Amino acid sequence: MPSVGVIGATGAVGGVLRDLLRGWDDVRYFASARSAGTELDGKRIEEATPDVLAAGGLDVCFFAIGASASLELVPHAVRGGAVAIDKSSAWRMKPDVPLVVPEANGERALEHNGVIAVPNCSTIQLMVALKPLHDAAGLRSVRVATYQSVSGAGKQSMERLRAESVEDHDLRADWTMEGDEFEEEAKIREETRKILELPELPVQATCVRVPVLVGHLEAVWIETEDALDPDQARALLESAPSVRVVDFPSPAQAAGINDVLVGRIRRDPATPNGLALMVAGDNLRKGAALNALQIAELLLERSALAA
Amino acid sequence: MPSVGVIGATGAVGGVLRDLLRGWDDVRYFASARSAGTELDGKRIEEATPDVLAAGGLDVCFFAIGASASLELVPHAVRGGAVAIDKSSAWRMKPDVPLVVPEANGERALEHNGVIAVPNCSTIQLMVALKPLHDAAGLRSVRVATYQSVSGAGKQSMERLRAESVEDHDLRADWTMEGDEFEEEAKIREETRKILELPELPVQATCVRVPVLVGHLEAVWIETEDALDPDQARALLESAPSVRVVDFPSPAQAAGINDVLVGRIRRDPATPNGLALMVAGDNLRKGAALNALQIAELLLERSALAA
């Protein structure tokens, strides 16, 4: 078994990672100075400093921290000999960093130069659902309206929702605006294009935060090059990896499970090769921690990781 | 001033109607036997029976009750000489019943045969936003993902959400399924076609109930016959009746106000004449009670109502 570091062990994604790594023997936890020295699962939390990460002894480092901290720390872990699997947005669009959803483009992970990026939670579940349809009929456009839970914005947002009166529940957008879209919407487009290797694919997202703790839902419309009727799409999805076809995919149903839920597969009457579908996933699990772990497992299986 | 009846005075929409009718002198409240005899706003609630409604003395009856009760009671009110303005789904698709959003097709109200139907809440706010764009460029298709508050399902659903733990908040679909879509989704399509008089318009809705008390949000994609860029669309909407253009339309912002909020107007990259936009409205107010009252006011202005 490889020696593993979880950087950001105290966060929302870090918590799911710790859970998923229960069967692994050699796991060290890292966090900021604030949490360092305290214990989690009977383990002392180490401070994530450049020196500690560069000192070696780690084969894989899962980074579950913010983009600016990741930009600073990841190179030190790589210098120390680790493969860094990073869930922040810091590395995703760099040309020499593979951006990997194992079900969609797992092979790309083997081309890494030390860093492998985990896509945005909203992108991951979309890729799990759309890759089999793209393989069969060729994607021509994607429109997606998201219903994103507050855990995507971190533990503090979950606490804020828990403390909020139901009278104050609203639909919000807590992302930075870039031009006429939210950063989150640009991420979904750019990451989808990179993962599917379709640099010109029209992708438009409308992102909304909903008062739900865990699980993201997406209402999706796609157009394909070749005809694909709802029954064919359902059959493809039923045999696709990590997909469970259900009647109505909901966040609560998706929370805590590994599969992405897909349902409400319908013909889009506005265009000849159009389909509507809904996709739900656990944004902390398949949308972050599990996807990162699957990348490490893929490297292990292919003997591309010290073990 | 005409003599007015509010049938269903104790419900969620009835409450907003009572509020909006404060300046009117001759208003009677009706409800089922269960509430009859009790008082509201210092007025005795009468039981809504066929005989009482057929007895005459009412110029306008606002029906804010369920479809089956409406089907039974409305004809008696009409027999008694009232114009029935009904918010249920019972009368909307009948060929001789006008389905009216005053901003979109107010003239149709004058053609009534005693009954005028108020569209579904989700349809009304969509029509207020889309009519000015349709007039300018001709609608070719509509795709809409809804984020609908629980008050759309009535007072009990609001109580249920208030009593629910935040841990149990989920995204749901509480509508009847008809074929591959929810009744609500079929309503949005059929009502849009009737109001805009575009019987073949492709309209696809994906409807979702969100844990918010009041206010519906819609993420909309439209295609138009003629080119319409986001700046032109914004200018049209800024001068459109009952529209307020904002950065991010949210249910809480829309709740309690008369205007429909429209924002996030963007070009849709998937199609030459495509636009994305978001629309929020108060589903109890413009989505029901206010729209009904505006129909009565329109009849009054045109002297089409006894006064």
XYZ file of C-alpha atoms in Angstrom:
614
model
C 0.000 0.000 0.000
C 1.270 3.477 -0.794
C 1.916 6.107 1.810
C -0.865 8.657 1.622
C -1.319 12.233 2.790
C -4.643 14.012 3.140
C -4.029 17.747 2.978
C -7.069 19.565 4.305
C -8.178 16.653 6.492
C -10.508 18.780 8.612
C -12.641 20.123 5.737
C -15.891 18.850 4.216
C -14.133 16.941 1.394
C -11.282 15.934 3.768
C -13.846 14.267 6.017
C -15.193 12.128 3.178
C -11.635 11.289 2.086
C -10.755 10.105 5.610
C -13.836 7.936 5.518
C -13.009 6.440 2.131
C -9.384 5.777 3.170
C -10.364 3.663 6.205
C -8.932 0.478 4.701
C -5.556 2.029 3.892
C -2.767 1.516 6.486
C -0.401 4.375 5.866
C -2.387 7.603 5.921
C -1.215 10.926 7.391
C -3.466 13.942 7.996
C -2.413 17.511 7.291
C -4.144 20.813 7.897
C -3.405 24.469 8.530
C -1.571 25.651 11.662
C -4.935 26.259 13.340
C -5.825 22.532 13.468
C -2.304 21.104 13.563
C -1.520 19.232 16.781
C -5.147 18.217 17.388
C -6.325 14.660 16.721
C -8.737 13.139 14.196
C -9.611 9.404 14.151
C -6.883 8.958 16.776
C -4.231 10.468 14.465
C -2.262 13.640 15.182
C -2.847 16.286 12.506
C 0.393 17.612 11.050
C 0.794 21.156 9.788
C 0.874 21.304 5.986
C 4.079 23.294 5.403
C 6.253 23.369 2.276
C 9.116 21.711 4.180
C 7.069 18.853 5.601
C 5.552 18.061 2.198
C 8.905 18.308 0.405
C 10.575 16.029 2.943
C 9.391 12.916 1.093
C 7.874 9.715 2.421
C 4.503 10.246 0.743
C 3.520 8.441 -2.473
C 0.167 10.194 -2.978
C -1.077 13.466 -1.589
C -4.768 14.263 -1.802
C -5.152 18.027 -1.712
C -8.567 19.104 -0.445
C -7.784 22.767 0.214
C -8.427 26.092 -1.511
C -6.855 27.103 -4.806
C -4.298 29.594 -3.500
C -3.002 27.247 -0.755
C -2.895 24.452 -3.333
C -0.858 26.555 -5.762
C 1.682 27.115 -3.008
C 1.876 23.633 -1.487
C 1.394 21.168 -4.360
C 4.829 21.780 -5.952
C 6.531 20.926 -2.643
C 4.712 17.597 -2.384
C 5.663 16.814 -5.985
C 9.271 17.793 -5.225
C 9.105 15.347 -2.296
C 8.202 12.560 -4.741
C 4.450 12.371 -4.290
C 1.776 12.369 -6.945
C -0.519 15.271 -6.033
C -4.219 14.700 -6.689
C -5.784 18.107 -6.266
C -9.470 18.979 -5.942
C -9.068 22.754 -6.138
C -9.432 24.792 -9.306
C -5.736 25.818 -9.235
C -4.329 23.229 -11.643
C -7.280 22.113 -13.728
C -6.776 24.175 -16.840
C -2.959 23.946 -17.005
C -2.075 22.214 -20.291
C 0.366 19.730 -18.705
C -1.988 18.723 -15.890
C -4.486 15.953 -16.644
C -8.043 16.763 -15.538
C -9.527 13.373 -14.796
C -12.877 11.699 -14.295
C -11.880 8.010 -14.400
C -15.133 6.964 -16.142
C -14.597 9.581 -18.865
C -10.852 9.948 -19.471
C -9.000 7.737 -16.971
C -6.123 7.064 -19.372
C -5.106 10.722 -19.186
C -4.134 10.214 -15.536
C -1.152 8.131 -16.663
C 0.309 11.139 -18.490
C 0.746 13.232 -15.356
C 3.849 15.209 -14.446
C 3.274 14.969 -10.726
C -0.090 16.714 -10.547
C -3.527 15.386 -11.485
C -6.514 17.681 -11.141
C -9.993 16.686 -9.986
C -12.710 18.637 -11.824
C -15.370 20.786 -10.251
C -18.087 18.764 -8.499
C -20.748 19.903 -11.005
C -18.550 18.886 -13.931
C -17.740 15.413 -12.593
C -21.310 14.160 -12.314
C -22.128 15.708 -15.694
C -19.198 13.857 -17.302
C -20.203 10.515 -15.776
C -23.652 10.942 -17.349
C -22.658 12.462 -20.691
C -19.569 10.421 -21.646
C -21.525 7.275 -22.642
C -23.922 9.411 -24.685
C -21.036 11.276 -26.324
C -19.310 7.997 -27.214
C -22.480 6.732 -28.844
C -23.751 9.804 -30.667
C -21.269 12.706 -30.410
C -22.129 15.715 -28.274
C -22.992 18.893 -30.167
C -24.155 21.147 -27.313
C -24.837 21.126 -23.587
C -27.161 23.362 -21.576
C -27.311 22.786 -17.839
C -29.203 24.440 -14.977
C -27.707 23.448 -11.637
C -29.283 23.017 -8.206
C -26.144 22.973 -6.037
C -26.098 22.162 -2.336
C -24.341 24.426 0.135
C -21.665 21.855 1.026
C -20.083 22.736 -2.317
C -19.199 26.057 -0.699
C -17.616 24.350 2.328
C -18.367 23.484 5.927
C -19.129 27.067 6.974
C -21.909 27.329 4.408
C -23.410 24.137 5.832
C -23.314 25.649 9.324
C -24.875 28.842 8.010
C -27.748 26.913 6.422
C -28.256 24.889 9.614
C -28.483 28.122 11.604
C -30.780 29.886 9.111
C -34.526 30.141 9.619
C -36.598 28.424 6.945
C -38.218 31.844 6.350
C -34.822 33.061 5.103
C -34.140 30.176 2.721
C -33.514 31.546 -0.753
C -31.841 30.563 -4.015
C -28.480 32.257 -4.291
C -25.347 32.558 -6.358
C -22.249 32.701 -4.164
C -19.705 32.617 -6.965
C -17.518 35.362 -8.413
C -18.843 36.967 -11.596
C -16.546 36.935 -14.652
C -18.038 38.902 -17.542
C -21.610 37.710 -17.964
C -21.221 34.459 -16.101
C -20.241 33.028 -12.732
C -16.802 31.462 -12.339
C -18.638 28.183 -11.645
C -20.379 28.374 -15.025
C -17.103 29.014 -16.845
C -15.560 26.050 -15.012
C -18.290 23.692 -16.177
C -17.747 24.788 -19.792
C -13.934 24.810 -19.817
C -13.557 21.577 -17.848
C -16.143 19.739 -19.967
C -14.276 20.785 -23.112
C -10.934 19.631 -21.686
C -12.173 16.278 -20.359
C -14.121 15.351 -23.489
C -11.392 16.836 -25.716
C -13.970 18.944 -27.545
C -12.402 22.412 -27.370
C -15.232 24.117 -29.279
C -18.221 22.411 -27.650
C -20.979 24.924 -26.835
C -21.644 24.496 -23.110
C -23.770 26.911 -21.139
C -24.446 26.546 -17.435
C -26.818 28.487 -15.212
C -25.685 27.843 -11.651
C -27.858 28.227 -8.571
C -27.203 27.388 -4.920
C -30.175 25.735 -3.193
C -30.895 25.251 0.538
C -29.889 21.596 0.631
C -26.874 20.322 2.589
C -25.349 17.663 0.332
C -25.894 16.577 -3.281
C -26.062 18.504 -6.531
C -28.847 18.195 -9.092
C -28.579 19.215 -12.741
C -31.302 19.720 -15.366
C -29.519 19.074 -18.660
C -30.350 19.503 -22.328
C -27.969 18.027 -24.909
C -27.854 17.898 -28.686
C -25.998 15.073 -30.405
C -24.515 14.661 -33.890
C -26.302 11.360 -34.450
C -29.847 10.488 -33.484
C -30.246 9.057 -29.989
C -33.695 8.398 -28.630
C -34.535 8.319 -24.905
C -34.727 4.499 -24.842
C -31.291 4.155 -26.434
C -29.870 6.737 -24.054
C -31.391 4.924 -21.071
C -29.927 1.611 -22.228
C -26.480 3.180 -22.634
C -26.675 4.752 -19.191
C -27.919 1.559 -17.556
C -24.726 -0.200 -18.619
C -22.423 2.771 -17.998
C -19.927 2.720 -15.115
C -20.922 4.584 -11.932
C -24.401 5.423 -13.235
C -27.695 4.395 -11.678
C -30.814 5.151 -13.712
C -33.738 6.239 -11.496
C -37.113 7.922 -12.004
C -36.291 11.214 -10.309
C -32.690 11.820 -9.248
C -32.611 13.842 -6.025
C -29.685 15.126 -3.944
C -30.769 13.256 -0.796
C -30.954 10.014 -2.781
C -27.477 10.666 -4.211
C -25.874 11.694 -0.904
C -23.628 9.034 0.592
C -23.552 6.738 -2.431
C -20.864 6.327 -5.065
C -23.052 6.261 -8.160
C -24.299 9.232 -10.110
C -28.091 9.146 -10.509
C -29.565 9.851 -13.935
C -33.255 10.065 -14.785
C -36.057 11.909 -16.571
C -34.515 11.063 -19.940
C -36.799 12.687 -22.525
C -36.740 13.805 -26.113
C -36.216 17.559 -26.517
C -38.949 18.712 -28.928
C -37.009 21.854 -29.961
C -34.345 20.055 -32.004
C -34.096 16.782 -33.948
C -31.234 15.206 -31.964
C -32.047 16.659 -28.580
C -32.420 15.005 -25.202
C -33.319 16.281 -21.754
C -32.107 14.487 -18.648
C -31.501 15.043 -14.939
C -28.323 14.141 -13.067
C -27.714 14.008 -9.303
C -24.515 13.239 -7.451
C -22.886 13.515 -4.037
C -20.725 16.595 -4.560
C -18.383 15.753 -1.676
C -18.053 12.090 -2.638
C -18.043 11.417 -6.418
C -17.830 15.182 -6.896
C -14.511 15.378 -5.031
C -13.133 12.781 -2.566
C -14.190 9.578 -4.325
C -13.109 10.846 -7.738
C -9.665 11.682 -6.258
C -9.398 8.249 -4.651
C -10.420 6.520 -7.888
C -7.589 8.332 -9.669
C -5.107 6.980 -7.101
C -6.567 3.469 -7.449
C -6.272 3.695 -11.223
C -2.585 4.621 -10.909
C -2.066 1.734 -8.460
C -3.749 -0.783 -10.778
C -1.572 0.368 -13.643
C 1.531 0.169 -11.393
C 1.967 3.878 -11.948
C 2.327 4.534 -8.244
C 4.848 3.309 -5.685
C 3.180 0.695 -3.464
C -67.146 49.288 -6.985
C -68.274 45.789 -7.909
C -69.400 43.249 -5.386
C -66.632 40.685 -4.992
C -66.444 37.144 -3.649
C -63.241 35.375 -2.645
C -63.840 31.647 -2.785
C -61.113 29.857 -0.876
C -60.410 32.838 1.393
C -58.517 30.762 3.960
C -55.901 29.328 1.584
C -52.414 30.558 0.639
C -53.610 32.376 -2.497
C -56.825 33.462 -0.748
C -54.733 35.185 1.901
C -52.873 37.236 -0.708
C -56.167 38.063 -2.458
C -57.682 39.356 0.812
C -54.615 41.508 1.230
C -54.789 42.908 -2.307
C -58.535 43.598 -1.975
C -58.144 45.796 1.137
C -59.227 48.945 -0.694
C -62.407 47.380 -2.070
C -65.620 47.954 -0.060
C -67.843 45.097 -1.027
C -65.929 41.872 -0.508
C -67.361 38.601 0.811
C -65.297 35.611 1.915
C -66.230 32.026 1.135
C -64.656 28.728 2.143
C -65.550 25.109 2.738
C -67.926 24.038 5.509
C -64.937 23.465 7.794
C -64.045 27.179 7.982
C -67.516 28.652 7.390
C -68.844 30.622 10.354
C -65.387 31.626 11.600
C -64.094 35.157 11.045
C -61.249 36.597 8.963
C -60.349 40.319 8.961
C -63.518 40.857 11.013
C -65.708 39.286 8.327
C -67.795 36.136 8.742
C -66.738 33.421 6.310
C -69.679 32.042 4.323
C -69.851 28.462 3.117
C -69.239 28.199 -0.629
C -72.286 26.203 -1.740
C -73.858 26.035 -5.211
C -77.020 27.742 -3.910
C -75.249 30.644 -2.229
C -73.121 31.328 -5.322
C -76.077 31.025 -7.687
C -78.186 33.402 -5.561
C -76.646 36.444 -7.261
C -75.387 39.702 -5.791
C -71.752 39.084 -6.786
C -70.180 40.775 -9.818
C -66.823 39.003 -9.655
C -65.871 35.776 -7.952
C -62.206 34.984 -7.455
C -61.868 31.214 -7.189
C -58.759 30.157 -5.284
C -59.683 26.545 -4.664
C -58.751 23.160 -6.141
C -59.706 22.058 -9.649
C -62.477 19.612 -8.769
C -64.239 22.038 -6.383
C -63.849 24.759 -9.000
C -65.409 22.590 -11.699
C -68.423 22.102 -9.454
C -68.870 25.642 -8.090
C -67.836 28.014 -10.902
C -70.939 27.362 -13.072
C -73.206 28.309 -10.169
C -71.441 31.646 -9.684
C -71.733 32.326 -13.413
C -75.422 31.380 -13.294
C -75.767 33.909 -10.466
C -74.412 36.609 -12.790
C -70.800 36.806 -11.643
C -67.679 36.704 -13.778
C -65.623 33.836 -12.366
C -61.853 34.379 -12.347
C -60.425 30.989 -11.536
C -56.867 30.125 -10.513
C -57.260 26.347 -10.666
C -56.312 24.214 -13.649
C -59.970 23.201 -14.234
C -60.903 25.722 -16.931
C -57.597 26.767 -18.480
C -57.546 24.600 -21.566
C -61.268 24.840 -22.436
C -61.534 26.479 -25.877
C -64.217 28.980 -24.843
C -62.412 30.086 -21.675
C -59.796 32.832 -22.038
C -56.502 32.053 -20.264
C -55.153 35.459 -19.364
C -51.944 37.155 -18.296
C -52.884 40.844 -18.701
C -49.365 41.829 -19.851
C -49.394 39.134 -22.538
C -52.971 38.744 -23.813
C -55.222 41.021 -21.756
C -57.614 41.635 -24.679
C -58.660 37.985 -24.577
C -60.293 38.588 -21.177
C -62.998 40.651 -22.906
C -64.111 37.585 -24.869
C -65.155 35.598 -21.815
C -68.393 33.646 -21.437
C -68.497 34.012 -17.688
C -65.230 32.260 -16.835
C -61.681 33.548 -17.155
C -58.811 31.260 -16.208
C -55.596 32.292 -14.456
C -52.594 30.293 -15.710
C -50.279 28.186 -13.600
C -47.911 30.267 -11.441
C -44.844 29.056 -13.378
C -46.465 29.976 -16.684
C -47.489 33.497 -15.635
C -44.025 34.761 -14.734
C -42.603 33.111 -17.861
C -45.192 34.913 -20.038
C -44.471 38.307 -18.460
C -40.793 37.832 -19.354
C -41.173 36.208 -22.769
C -44.018 38.220 -24.329
C -41.897 41.347 -25.050
C -39.165 39.151 -26.557
C -41.708 37.228 -28.628
C -43.237 40.476 -29.926
C -39.801 41.702 -30.985
C -38.236 38.576 -32.458
C -40.730 35.685 -32.563
C -40.310 32.736 -30.226
C -39.112 29.499 -31.830
C -38.503 27.333 -28.749
C -38.517 27.470 -24.956
C -36.615 25.301 -22.492
C -37.148 25.973 -18.799
C -35.830 24.421 -15.606
C -37.904 25.509 -12.615
C -36.992 26.034 -8.978
C -40.478 26.149 -7.410
C -41.194 27.068 -3.817
C -43.377 24.871 -1.640
C -46.165 27.463 -1.341
C -47.093 26.479 -4.886
C -48.292 23.207 -3.359
C -50.399 25.009 -0.729
C -50.326 25.974 2.926
C -49.768 22.429 4.200
C -46.572 22.104 2.199
C -45.347 25.329 3.774
C -46.096 23.921 7.234
C -44.321 20.694 6.327
C -41.190 22.584 5.233
C -41.265 24.709 8.399
C -41.419 21.523 10.498
C -38.725 19.701 8.515
C -35.123 19.461 9.730
C -32.589 21.113 7.424
C -30.907 17.680 7.238
C -34.017 16.422 5.418
C -34.241 19.231 2.877
C -34.223 17.756 -0.614
C -35.254 18.627 -4.157
C -38.510 16.933 -4.990
C -41.214 16.548 -7.584
C -44.664 16.461 -6.006
C -46.668 16.459 -9.246
C -48.570 13.673 -10.965
C -46.678 11.969 -13.792
C -48.365 11.916 -17.230
C -46.374 9.875 -19.737
C -42.766 11.046 -19.528
C -43.498 14.361 -17.860
C -45.065 15.885 -14.779
C -48.521 17.452 -15.070
C -46.829 20.756 -14.146
C -44.495 20.469 -17.145
C -47.387 19.771 -19.520
C -49.236 22.790 -18.097
C -46.319 25.109 -18.804
C -46.205 23.913 -22.417
C -49.942 23.890 -23.141
C -50.667 27.181 -21.383
C -47.723 28.953 -23.044
C -48.995 27.805 -26.434
C -52.542 29.002 -25.695
C -51.540 32.394 -24.253
C -49.049 33.228 -27.014
C -51.319 31.675 -29.662
C -48.458 29.518 -30.914
C -50.053 26.055 -30.920
C -46.942 24.287 -32.217
C -44.278 26.063 -30.132
C -41.726 23.575 -28.750
C -41.745 24.114 -24.974
C -40.032 21.750 -22.576
C -40.042 22.234 -18.823
C -38.139 20.362 -16.147
C -39.899 21.100 -12.872
C -38.332 20.809 -9.432
C -39.653 21.761 -5.990
C -37.028 23.467 -3.800
C -37.013 24.059 -0.008
C -38.003 27.728 -0.214
C -41.333 29.050 1.114
C -42.411 31.645 -1.468
C -41.199 32.612 -4.948
C -40.438 30.596 -8.052
C -37.230 30.835 -10.062
C -36.824 29.704 -13.675
C -33.669 29.133 -15.731
C -34.805 29.672 -19.310
C -33.321 29.146 -22.759
C -35.183 30.530 -25.771
C -34.606 30.557 -29.516
C -36.111 33.327 -31.625
C -36.922 33.636 -35.338
C -35.033 36.910 -35.651
C -31.725 37.825 -34.072
C -31.974 39.365 -30.611
C -28.823 40.054 -28.656
C -28.692 40.263 -24.855
C -28.489 44.075 -24.875
C -31.574 44.369 -27.073
C -33.425 41.844 -24.917
C -32.474 43.750 -21.754
C -33.693 47.029 -23.264
C -37.007 45.445 -24.251
C -37.445 43.976 -20.786
C -36.524 47.228 -19.034
C -39.456 48.941 -20.715
C -41.842 45.962 -20.459
C -44.833 46.107 -18.092
C -44.455 44.335 -14.717
C -40.791 43.465 -15.336
C -37.840 44.566 -13.225
C -34.401 43.730 -14.619
C -31.933 42.727 -11.881
C -28.527 41.023 -11.701
C -29.674 37.792 -10.083
C -33.413 37.209 -9.698
C -34.084 35.289 -6.486
C -37.341 34.058 -4.939
C -36.844 36.022 -1.706
C -36.292 39.193 -3.709
C -39.453 38.509 -5.734
C -41.636 37.560 -2.758
C -44.105 40.259 -1.768
C -43.616 42.469 -4.816
C -45.767 42.815 -7.908
C -43.046 42.788 -10.563
C -41.477 39.759 -12.161
C -37.683 39.840 -11.860
C -35.600 39.033 -14.932
C -31.818 38.797 -15.076
C -28.753 36.922 -16.258
C -29.644 37.648 -19.879
C -26.934 35.970 -21.961
C -26.344 34.754 -25.471
C -26.786 30.962 -25.851
C -23.681 29.756 -27.690
C -25.383 26.590 -28.960
C -27.619 28.302 -31.499
C -27.515 31.530 -33.563
C -30.673 33.156 -32.183
C -30.495 31.793 -28.667
C -30.744 33.550 -25.328
C -30.501 32.387 -21.730
C -32.263 34.258 -18.949
C -33.546 33.814 -15.417
C -37.005 34.762 -14.180
C -38.301 35.010 -10.597
C -41.777 35.826 -9.389
C -43.993 35.651 -6.333
C -46.035 32.554 -7.152
C -48.880 33.486 -4.776
C -48.999 37.119 -5.889
C -48.314 37.667 -9.620
C -48.428 33.883 -10.016
C -52.048 33.755 -8.787
C -53.844 36.421 -6.703
C -52.468 39.576 -8.328
C -52.912 38.199 -11.846
C -56.555 37.404 -11.001
C -57.118 40.889 -9.567
C -55.489 42.527 -12.620
C -57.965 40.653 -14.831
C -60.867 42.086 -12.802
C -59.343 45.577 -12.994
C -58.953 45.248 -16.739
C -62.643 44.331 -17.076
C -63.579 47.282 -14.866
C -61.489 49.729 -16.904
C -63.122 48.501 -20.070
C -66.538 48.773 -18.433
C -66.933 45.052 -18.962
C -67.945 44.509 -15.365
C -70.881 45.815 -13.362
C -69.630 48.489 -10.967
